[in-house]
Tab-separated table of C-alpha atoms and ligand atoms in Angstrom:
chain	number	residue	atom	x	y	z
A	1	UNK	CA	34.948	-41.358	17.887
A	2	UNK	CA	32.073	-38.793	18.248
A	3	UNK	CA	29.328	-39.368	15.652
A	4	UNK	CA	27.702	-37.382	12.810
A	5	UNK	CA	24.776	-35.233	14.285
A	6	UNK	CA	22.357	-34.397	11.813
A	7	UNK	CA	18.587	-33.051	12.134
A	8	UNK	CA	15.483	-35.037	11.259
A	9	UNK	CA	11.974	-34.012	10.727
A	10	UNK	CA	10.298	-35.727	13.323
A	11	UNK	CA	6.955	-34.683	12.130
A	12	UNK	CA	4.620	-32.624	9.925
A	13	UNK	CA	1.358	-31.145	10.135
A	14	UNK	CA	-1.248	-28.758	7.727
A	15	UNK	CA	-4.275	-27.386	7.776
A	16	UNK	CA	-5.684	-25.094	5.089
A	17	UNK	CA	-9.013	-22.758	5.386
A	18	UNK	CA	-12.050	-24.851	4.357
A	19	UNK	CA	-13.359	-22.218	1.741
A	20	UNK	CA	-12.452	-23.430	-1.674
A	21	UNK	CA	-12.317	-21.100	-4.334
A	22	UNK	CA	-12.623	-22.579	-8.188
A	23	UNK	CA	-11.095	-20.801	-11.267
A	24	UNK	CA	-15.087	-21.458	-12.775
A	25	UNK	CA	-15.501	-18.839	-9.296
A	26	UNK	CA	-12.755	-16.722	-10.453
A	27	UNK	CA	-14.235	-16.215	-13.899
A	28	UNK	CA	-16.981	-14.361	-12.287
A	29	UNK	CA	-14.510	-11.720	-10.609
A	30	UNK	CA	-11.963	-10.937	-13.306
A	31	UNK	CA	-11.697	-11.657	-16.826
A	32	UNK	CA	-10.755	-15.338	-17.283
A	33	UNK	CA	-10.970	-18.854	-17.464
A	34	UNK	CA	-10.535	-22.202	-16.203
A	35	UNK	CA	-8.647	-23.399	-19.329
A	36	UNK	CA	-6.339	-20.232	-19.372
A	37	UNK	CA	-5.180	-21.048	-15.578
A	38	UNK	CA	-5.242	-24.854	-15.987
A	39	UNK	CA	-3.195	-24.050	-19.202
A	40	UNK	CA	-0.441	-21.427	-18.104
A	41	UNK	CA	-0.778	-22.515	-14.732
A	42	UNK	CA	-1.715	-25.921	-13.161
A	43	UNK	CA	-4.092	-24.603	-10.903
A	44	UNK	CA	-7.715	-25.530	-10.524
A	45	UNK	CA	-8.567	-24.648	-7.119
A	46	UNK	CA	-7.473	-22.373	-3.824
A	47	UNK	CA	-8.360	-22.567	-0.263
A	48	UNK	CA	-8.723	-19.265	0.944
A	49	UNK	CA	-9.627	-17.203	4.139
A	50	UNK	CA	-13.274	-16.482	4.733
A	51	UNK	CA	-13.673	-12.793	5.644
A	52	UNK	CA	-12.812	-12.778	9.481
A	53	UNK	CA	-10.839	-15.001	9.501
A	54	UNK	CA	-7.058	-14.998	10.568
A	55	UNK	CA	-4.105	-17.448	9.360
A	56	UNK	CA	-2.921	-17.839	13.193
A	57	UNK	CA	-5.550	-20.204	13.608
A	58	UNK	CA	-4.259	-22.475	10.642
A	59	UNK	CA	-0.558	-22.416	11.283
A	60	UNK	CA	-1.367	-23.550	15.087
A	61	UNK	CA	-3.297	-26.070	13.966
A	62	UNK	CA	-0.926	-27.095	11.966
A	63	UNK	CA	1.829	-26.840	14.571
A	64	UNK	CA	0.034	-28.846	17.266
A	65	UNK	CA	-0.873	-31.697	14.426
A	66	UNK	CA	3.090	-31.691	13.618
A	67	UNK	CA	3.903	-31.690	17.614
A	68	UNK	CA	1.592	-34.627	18.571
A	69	UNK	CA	2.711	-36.758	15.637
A	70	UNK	CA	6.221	-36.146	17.033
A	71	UNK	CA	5.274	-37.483	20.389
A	72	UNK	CA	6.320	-34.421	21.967
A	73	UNK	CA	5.080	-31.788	24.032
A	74	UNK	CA	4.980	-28.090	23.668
A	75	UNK	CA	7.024	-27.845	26.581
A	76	UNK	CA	9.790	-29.168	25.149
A	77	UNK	CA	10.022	-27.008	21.918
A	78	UNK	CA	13.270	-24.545	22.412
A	79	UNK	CA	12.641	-22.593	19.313
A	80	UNK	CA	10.229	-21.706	16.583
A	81	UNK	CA	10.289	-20.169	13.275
A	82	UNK	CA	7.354	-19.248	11.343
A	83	UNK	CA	8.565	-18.013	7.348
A	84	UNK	CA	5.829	-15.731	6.428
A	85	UNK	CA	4.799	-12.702	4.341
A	86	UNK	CA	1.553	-12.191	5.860
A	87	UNK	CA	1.636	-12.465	9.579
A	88	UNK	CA	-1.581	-11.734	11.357
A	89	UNK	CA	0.027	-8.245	12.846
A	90	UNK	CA	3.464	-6.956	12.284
A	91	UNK	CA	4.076	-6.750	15.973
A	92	UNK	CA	3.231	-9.753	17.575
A	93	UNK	CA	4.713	-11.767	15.400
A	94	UNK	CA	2.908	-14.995	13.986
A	95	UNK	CA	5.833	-17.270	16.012
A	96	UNK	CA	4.861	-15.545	19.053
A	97	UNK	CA	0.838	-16.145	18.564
A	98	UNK	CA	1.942	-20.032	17.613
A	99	UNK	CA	4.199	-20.046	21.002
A	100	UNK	CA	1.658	-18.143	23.168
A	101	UNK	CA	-1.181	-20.866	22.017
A	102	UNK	CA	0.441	-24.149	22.128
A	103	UNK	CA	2.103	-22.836	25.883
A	104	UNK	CA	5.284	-23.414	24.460
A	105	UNK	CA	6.958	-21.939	27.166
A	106	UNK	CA	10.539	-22.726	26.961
A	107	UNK	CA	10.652	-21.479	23.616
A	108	UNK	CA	11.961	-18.576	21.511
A	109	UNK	CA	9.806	-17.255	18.572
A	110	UNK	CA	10.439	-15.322	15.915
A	111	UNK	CA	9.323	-14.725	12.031
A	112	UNK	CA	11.563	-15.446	9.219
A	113	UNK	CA	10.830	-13.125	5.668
A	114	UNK	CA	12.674	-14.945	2.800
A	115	UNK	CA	8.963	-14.860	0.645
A	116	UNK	CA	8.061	-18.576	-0.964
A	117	UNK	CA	11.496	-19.862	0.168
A	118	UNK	CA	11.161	-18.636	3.675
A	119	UNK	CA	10.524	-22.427	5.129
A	120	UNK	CA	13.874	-24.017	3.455
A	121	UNK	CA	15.338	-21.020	5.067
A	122	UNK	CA	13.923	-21.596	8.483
A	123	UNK	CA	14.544	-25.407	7.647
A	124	UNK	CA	18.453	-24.641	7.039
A	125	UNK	CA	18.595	-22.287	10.197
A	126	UNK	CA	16.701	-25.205	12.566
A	127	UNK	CA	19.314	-27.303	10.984
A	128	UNK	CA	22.563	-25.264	12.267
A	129	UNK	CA	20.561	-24.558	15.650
A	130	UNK	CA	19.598	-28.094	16.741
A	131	UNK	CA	23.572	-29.672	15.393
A	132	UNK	CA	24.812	-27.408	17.963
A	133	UNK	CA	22.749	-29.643	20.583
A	134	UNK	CA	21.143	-32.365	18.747
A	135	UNK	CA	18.601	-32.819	22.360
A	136	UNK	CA	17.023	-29.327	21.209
A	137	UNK	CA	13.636	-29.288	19.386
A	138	UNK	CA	12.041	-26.799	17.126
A	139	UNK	CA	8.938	-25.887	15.278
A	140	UNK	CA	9.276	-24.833	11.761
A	141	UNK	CA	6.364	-23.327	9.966
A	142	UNK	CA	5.510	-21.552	6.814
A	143	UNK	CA	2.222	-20.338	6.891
A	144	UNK	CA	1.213	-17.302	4.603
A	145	UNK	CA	-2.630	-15.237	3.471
A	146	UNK	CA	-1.651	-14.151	0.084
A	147	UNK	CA	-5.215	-13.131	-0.566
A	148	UNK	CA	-5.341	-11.014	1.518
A	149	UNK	CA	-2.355	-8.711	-0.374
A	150	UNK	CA	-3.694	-9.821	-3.448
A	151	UNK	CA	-5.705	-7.368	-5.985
A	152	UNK	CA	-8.614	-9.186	-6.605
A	153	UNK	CA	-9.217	-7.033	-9.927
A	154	UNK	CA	-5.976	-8.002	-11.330
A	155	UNK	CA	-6.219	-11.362	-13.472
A	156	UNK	CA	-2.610	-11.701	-13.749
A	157	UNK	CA	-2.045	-12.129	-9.739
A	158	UNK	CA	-5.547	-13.241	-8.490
A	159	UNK	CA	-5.476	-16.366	-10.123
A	160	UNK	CA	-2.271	-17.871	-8.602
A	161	UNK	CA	-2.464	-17.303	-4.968
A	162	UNK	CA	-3.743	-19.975	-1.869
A	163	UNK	CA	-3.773	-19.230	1.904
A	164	UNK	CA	-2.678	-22.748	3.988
A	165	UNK	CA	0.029	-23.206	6.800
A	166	UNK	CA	2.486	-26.199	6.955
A	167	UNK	CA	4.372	-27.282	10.080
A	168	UNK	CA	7.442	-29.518	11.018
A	169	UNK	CA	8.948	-30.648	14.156
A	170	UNK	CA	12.919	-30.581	13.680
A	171	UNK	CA	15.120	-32.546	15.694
A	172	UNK	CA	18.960	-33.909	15.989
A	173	UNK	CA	20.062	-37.424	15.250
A	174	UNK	CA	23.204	-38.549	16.890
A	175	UNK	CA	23.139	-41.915	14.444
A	176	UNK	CA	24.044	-39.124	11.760
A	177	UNK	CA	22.175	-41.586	8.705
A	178	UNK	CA	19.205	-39.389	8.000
A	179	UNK	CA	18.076	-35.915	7.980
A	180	UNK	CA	19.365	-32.994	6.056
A	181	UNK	CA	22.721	-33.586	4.093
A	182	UNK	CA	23.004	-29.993	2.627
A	183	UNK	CA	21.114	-26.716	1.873
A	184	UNK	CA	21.886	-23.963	-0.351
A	185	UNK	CA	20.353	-20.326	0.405
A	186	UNK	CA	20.280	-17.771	-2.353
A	187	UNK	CA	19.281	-13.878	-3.013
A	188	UNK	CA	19.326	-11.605	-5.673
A	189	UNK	CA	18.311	-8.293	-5.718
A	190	UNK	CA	19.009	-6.921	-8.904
A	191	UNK	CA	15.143	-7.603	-10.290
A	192	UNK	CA	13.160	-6.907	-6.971
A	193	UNK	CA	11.258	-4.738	-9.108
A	194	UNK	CA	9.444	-7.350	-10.546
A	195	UNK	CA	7.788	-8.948	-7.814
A	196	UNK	CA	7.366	-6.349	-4.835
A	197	UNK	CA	4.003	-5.243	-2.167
A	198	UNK	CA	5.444	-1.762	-1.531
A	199	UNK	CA	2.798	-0.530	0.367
A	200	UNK	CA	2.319	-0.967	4.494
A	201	UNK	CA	5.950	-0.828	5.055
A	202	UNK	CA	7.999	1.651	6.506
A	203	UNK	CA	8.776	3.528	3.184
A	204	UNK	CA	5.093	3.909	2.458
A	205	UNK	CA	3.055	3.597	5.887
A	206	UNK	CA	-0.228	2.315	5.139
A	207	UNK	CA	-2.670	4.638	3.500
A	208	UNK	CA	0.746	6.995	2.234
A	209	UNK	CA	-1.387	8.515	-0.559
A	210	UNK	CA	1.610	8.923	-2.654
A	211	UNK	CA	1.760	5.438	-3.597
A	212	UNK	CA	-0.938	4.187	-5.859
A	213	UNK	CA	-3.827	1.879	-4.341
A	214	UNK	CA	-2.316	-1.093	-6.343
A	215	UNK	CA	0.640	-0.473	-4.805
A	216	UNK	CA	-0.431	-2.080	-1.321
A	217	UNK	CA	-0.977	-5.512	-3.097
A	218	UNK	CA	1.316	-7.645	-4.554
A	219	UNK	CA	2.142	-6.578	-8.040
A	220	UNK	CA	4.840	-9.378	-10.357
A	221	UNK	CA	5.665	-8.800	-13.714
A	222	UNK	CA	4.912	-13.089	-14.328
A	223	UNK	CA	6.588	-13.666	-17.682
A	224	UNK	CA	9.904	-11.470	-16.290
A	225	UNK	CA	9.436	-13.328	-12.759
A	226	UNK	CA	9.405	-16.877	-14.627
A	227	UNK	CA	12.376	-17.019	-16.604
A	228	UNK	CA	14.250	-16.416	-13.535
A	229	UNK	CA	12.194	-18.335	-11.502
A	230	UNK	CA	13.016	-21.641	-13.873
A	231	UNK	CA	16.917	-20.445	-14.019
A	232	UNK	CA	17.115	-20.294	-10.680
A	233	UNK	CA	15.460	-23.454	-9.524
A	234	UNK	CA	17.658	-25.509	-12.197
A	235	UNK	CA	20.842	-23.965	-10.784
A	236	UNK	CA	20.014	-24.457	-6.657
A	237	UNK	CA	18.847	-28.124	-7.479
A	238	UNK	CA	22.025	-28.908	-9.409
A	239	UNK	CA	24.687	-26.894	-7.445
A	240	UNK	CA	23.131	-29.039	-4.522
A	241	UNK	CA	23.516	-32.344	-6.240
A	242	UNK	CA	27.117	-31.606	-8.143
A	243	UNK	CA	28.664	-30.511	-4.422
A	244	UNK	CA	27.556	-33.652	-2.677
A	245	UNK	CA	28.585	-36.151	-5.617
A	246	UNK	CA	25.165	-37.199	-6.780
A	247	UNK	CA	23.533	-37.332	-10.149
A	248	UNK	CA	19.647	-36.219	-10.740
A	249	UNK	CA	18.960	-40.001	-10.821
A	250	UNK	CA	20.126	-40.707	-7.257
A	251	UNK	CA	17.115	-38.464	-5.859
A	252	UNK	CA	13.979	-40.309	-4.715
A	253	UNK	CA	11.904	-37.418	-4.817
A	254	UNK	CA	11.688	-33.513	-5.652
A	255	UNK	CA	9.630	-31.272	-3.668
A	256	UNK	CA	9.621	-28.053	-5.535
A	257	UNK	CA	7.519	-24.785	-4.317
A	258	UNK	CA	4.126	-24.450	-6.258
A	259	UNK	CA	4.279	-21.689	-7.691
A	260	UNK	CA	3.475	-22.983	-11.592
A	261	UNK	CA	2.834	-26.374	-12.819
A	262	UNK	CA	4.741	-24.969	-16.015
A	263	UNK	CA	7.743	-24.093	-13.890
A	264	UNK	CA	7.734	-27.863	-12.185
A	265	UNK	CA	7.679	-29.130	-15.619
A	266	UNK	CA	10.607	-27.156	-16.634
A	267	UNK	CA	12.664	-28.256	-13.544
A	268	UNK	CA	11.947	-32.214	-14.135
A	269	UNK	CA	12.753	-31.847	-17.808
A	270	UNK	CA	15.949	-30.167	-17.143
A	271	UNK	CA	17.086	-32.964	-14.562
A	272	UNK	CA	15.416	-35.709	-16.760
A	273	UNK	CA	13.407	-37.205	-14.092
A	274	UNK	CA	10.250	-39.037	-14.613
A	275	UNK	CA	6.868	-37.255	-13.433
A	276	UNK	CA	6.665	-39.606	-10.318
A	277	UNK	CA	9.654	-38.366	-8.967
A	278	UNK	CA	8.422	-34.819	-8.734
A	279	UNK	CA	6.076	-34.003	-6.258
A	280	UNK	CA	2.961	-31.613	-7.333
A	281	UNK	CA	-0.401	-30.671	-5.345
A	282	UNK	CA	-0.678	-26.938	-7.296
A	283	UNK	CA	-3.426	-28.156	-8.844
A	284	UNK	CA	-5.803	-28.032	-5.405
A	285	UNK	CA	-3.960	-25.024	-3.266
A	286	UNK	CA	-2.565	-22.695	-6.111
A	287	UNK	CA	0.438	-20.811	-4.706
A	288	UNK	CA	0.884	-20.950	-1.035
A	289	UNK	CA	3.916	-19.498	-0.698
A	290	UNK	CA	6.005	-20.007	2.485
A	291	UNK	CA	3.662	-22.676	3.032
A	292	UNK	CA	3.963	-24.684	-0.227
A	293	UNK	CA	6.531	-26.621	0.883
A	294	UNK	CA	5.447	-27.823	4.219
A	295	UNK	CA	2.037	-28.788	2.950
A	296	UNK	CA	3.796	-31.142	-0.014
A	297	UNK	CA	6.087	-32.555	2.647
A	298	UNK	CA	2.933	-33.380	4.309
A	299	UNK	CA	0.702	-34.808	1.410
A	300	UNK	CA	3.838	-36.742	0.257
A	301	UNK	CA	4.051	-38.633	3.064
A	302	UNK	CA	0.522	-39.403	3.839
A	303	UNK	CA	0.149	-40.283	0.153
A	304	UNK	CA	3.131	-42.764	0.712
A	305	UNK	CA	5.463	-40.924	-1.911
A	306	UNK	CA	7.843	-39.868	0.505
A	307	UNK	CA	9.233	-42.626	2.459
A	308	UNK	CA	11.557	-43.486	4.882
A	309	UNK	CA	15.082	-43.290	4.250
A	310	UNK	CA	14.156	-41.595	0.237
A	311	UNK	CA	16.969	-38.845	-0.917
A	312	UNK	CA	14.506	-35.995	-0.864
A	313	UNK	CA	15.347	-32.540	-2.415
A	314	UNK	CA	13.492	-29.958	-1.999
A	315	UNK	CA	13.826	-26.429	-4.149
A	316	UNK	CA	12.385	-23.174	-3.704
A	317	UNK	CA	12.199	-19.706	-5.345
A	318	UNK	CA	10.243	-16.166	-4.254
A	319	UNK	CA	10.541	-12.570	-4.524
A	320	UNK	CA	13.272	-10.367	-4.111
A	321	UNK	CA	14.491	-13.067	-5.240
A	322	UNK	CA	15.500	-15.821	-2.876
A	323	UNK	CA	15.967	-19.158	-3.656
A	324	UNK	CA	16.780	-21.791	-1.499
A	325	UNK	CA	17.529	-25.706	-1.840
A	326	UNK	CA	17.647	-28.418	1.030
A	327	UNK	CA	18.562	-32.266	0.476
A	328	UNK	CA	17.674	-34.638	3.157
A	329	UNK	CA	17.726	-38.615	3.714
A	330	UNK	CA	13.881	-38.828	4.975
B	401	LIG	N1	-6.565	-14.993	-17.530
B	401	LIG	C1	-6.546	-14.796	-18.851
B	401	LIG	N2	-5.558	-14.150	-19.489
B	401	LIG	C2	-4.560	-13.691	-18.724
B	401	LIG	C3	-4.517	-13.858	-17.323
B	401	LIG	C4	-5.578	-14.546	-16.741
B	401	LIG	N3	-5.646	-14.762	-15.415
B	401	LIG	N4	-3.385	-13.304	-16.848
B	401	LIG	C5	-2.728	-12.802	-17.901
B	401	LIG	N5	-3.438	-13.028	-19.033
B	401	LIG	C6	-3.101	-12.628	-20.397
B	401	LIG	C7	-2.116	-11.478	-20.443
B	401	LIG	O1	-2.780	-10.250	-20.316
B	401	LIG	C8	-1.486	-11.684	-21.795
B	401	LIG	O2	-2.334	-11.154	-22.756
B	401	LIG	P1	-1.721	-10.371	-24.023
B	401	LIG	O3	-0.875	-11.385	-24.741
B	401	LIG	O4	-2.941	-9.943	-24.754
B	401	LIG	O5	-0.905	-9.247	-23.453
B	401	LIG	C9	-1.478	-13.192	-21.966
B	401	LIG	O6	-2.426	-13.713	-21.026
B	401	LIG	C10	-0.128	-13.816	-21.684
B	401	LIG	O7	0.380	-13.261	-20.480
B	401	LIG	P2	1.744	-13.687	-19.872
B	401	LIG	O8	1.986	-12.919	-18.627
B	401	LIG	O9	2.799	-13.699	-20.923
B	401	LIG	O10	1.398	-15.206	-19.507
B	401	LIG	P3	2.344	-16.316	-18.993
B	401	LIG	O11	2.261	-17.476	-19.881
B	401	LIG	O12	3.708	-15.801	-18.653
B	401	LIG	O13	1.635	-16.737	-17.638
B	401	LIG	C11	1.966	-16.412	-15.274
B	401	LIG	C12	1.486	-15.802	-16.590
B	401	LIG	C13	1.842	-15.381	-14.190
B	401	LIG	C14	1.090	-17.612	-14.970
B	401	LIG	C15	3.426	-16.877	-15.440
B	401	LIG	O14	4.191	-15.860	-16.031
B	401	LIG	C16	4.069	-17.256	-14.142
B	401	LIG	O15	3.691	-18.223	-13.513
B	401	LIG	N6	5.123	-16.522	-13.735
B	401	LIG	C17	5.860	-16.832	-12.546
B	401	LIG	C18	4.995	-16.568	-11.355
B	401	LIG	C19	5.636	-16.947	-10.085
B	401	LIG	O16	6.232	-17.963	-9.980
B	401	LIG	N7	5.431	-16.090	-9.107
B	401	LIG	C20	5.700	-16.272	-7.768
B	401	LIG	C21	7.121	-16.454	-7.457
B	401	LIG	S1	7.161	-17.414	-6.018
């Protein structure tokens, strides 16, 4: 009898800029304060980009930490997907500038836009591409500069964003016992309106004076963007769990995107789990989109909260919306 293929994550890597910006910093830029983003929030602290430079240079560090960890080399990657919002250029993309760096020669590149669930999505895709031939390898990696579409004169964005990059090495398993059991992927277009960065596109090229300055930054009506945020994250997480027979109680650990510390709270309550089952790192990189997830992935393991063989799930939600859910046997 032919066995159960299923992909594993043979590795991670991160790497975030050095700079580290404090709310204490923020209060000198816009008008607010640590306890108001601790508060409504979670976050105390960002890394961003210095002036310069570029978030290439994170998300292949990143990537090569992820492919030496797996034992591999870059030779041997067939494919890799980088989720992202904020690619260095529009044209190369960021999967080409990863591929072109680590000499990954064999491989094809490309970037995946699904906003702060873009990684589950490039997670679920890896997952279909490598069951097909469970030899293949790939590189998945959110990476994402949010400051750099952010408004720094607008309290009610500035406060919430991090640039980092997060990267995984995805594999097939012929032994079929761990790796990813089931993913959900999710859109909804009916709100875009309340979470959009209009301007640069091809509707509004950049500097299209009809569109107002603010316009070319991200702009998210937040109280709007987190009721559906927390509706949407309860549903993905347990749609996932009802359709594969298991109960909240039968995960080891949540990875949910960082967007809000309030939003993470909600989740846990709703699946009455305790706090160590939930995994949360908002408080030192704020929002990192794309690359939320890969970077918790990351400091779960290392921190020895994610272990081998744990029922992981993971849950995200972004603009547009998208939401996205992924459960895997580490
Ligand atoms: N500092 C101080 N006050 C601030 C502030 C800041 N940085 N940002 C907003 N405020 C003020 C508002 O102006 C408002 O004042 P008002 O009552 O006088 O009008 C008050 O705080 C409450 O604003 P509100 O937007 O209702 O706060 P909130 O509790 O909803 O928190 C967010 C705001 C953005 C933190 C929250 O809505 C959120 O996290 N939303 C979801 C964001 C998200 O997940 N986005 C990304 C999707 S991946």
């Amino acid at each position: 009898m032919k066995s159960k293929v299923t992909s594993v994550i043979l590795a991670c890597g991160m790497a975030v800029p050095p700079k580290i910006v404090t709310n204490h910093d923020l209060e000198k830029l816009v008008e607010t304060s640590d306890k108001w983003i601790v508060e409504r929030t979670g976050i105390k602290e960002r890394h961003l980009l210095e002036n310069g430079e570029v978030i290439s240079s994170y998300a292949i560090k990143a990537s090569k930490e992820a492919i030496e960890r797996a034992g591999i080399k870059p030779e041997e990657i067939d494919l890799i997907i980088c989720a992202t919002l904020t690619p260095d250029y529009l044209m190369p993309s960021l999967a080409i500038l990863i591929q072109r760096e680590l000499g990954a020669n064999k491989a094809g590149a490309f970037d995946l836009s699904a906003t702060c669930s873009g990684f589950l999505y490039a997670l679920s895709l890896a997952d279909q591409y490598v069951k097909s031939n469970p030899e293949r390898k790939v590189l998945v990696v959110g990476a994402e500069a949010l400051s750099r579409k952010t408004n720094w004169q607008d309290r009610t964005t500035c406060v919430l964003f991090g640039d980092g990059a997060g990267a995984v090495v995805v594999t097939g398993d012929e032994n079929g016992e761990r790796g990813i059991v089931d993913f959900i992927l999710g859109a909804d277009g009916s709100n875009f309106h309340l979470l959009t960065l209009k301007g640069g596109g091809s509707a509004f090229p950049p500097f299209d004076e009809r569109l107002p300055k603010e316009e070319y930054y991200i702009r998210m009506q937040g109280r709007e963007v987190f009721k559906i945020a927390t509706r949407a994250m309860e549903k993905v997480a347990l749609d996932l769990l009802q359709r594969n027979n298991l109960k909240p109680e039968d995960i080891d650990i949540i990875i949910p995107h960082q967007a809000n510390l309030r939003i993470i709270e909600y989740l846990r309550e709703r699946l009455n789990l305790p706090m160590e089952k939930v995994f949360v790192n908002i408080d030192r990189y704020g929002n990192t989109s794309a690359a939320s997830i890969p970077i918790a992935i990351y400091e779960a393991e290392r921190e020895g909260k994610l272990q081998r063989d744990n029922l992981l799930l993971m849950v995200a939600f972004g603009g547009g919306f998208t939401f996205a859910g992924v459960l895997m046997r580490w």
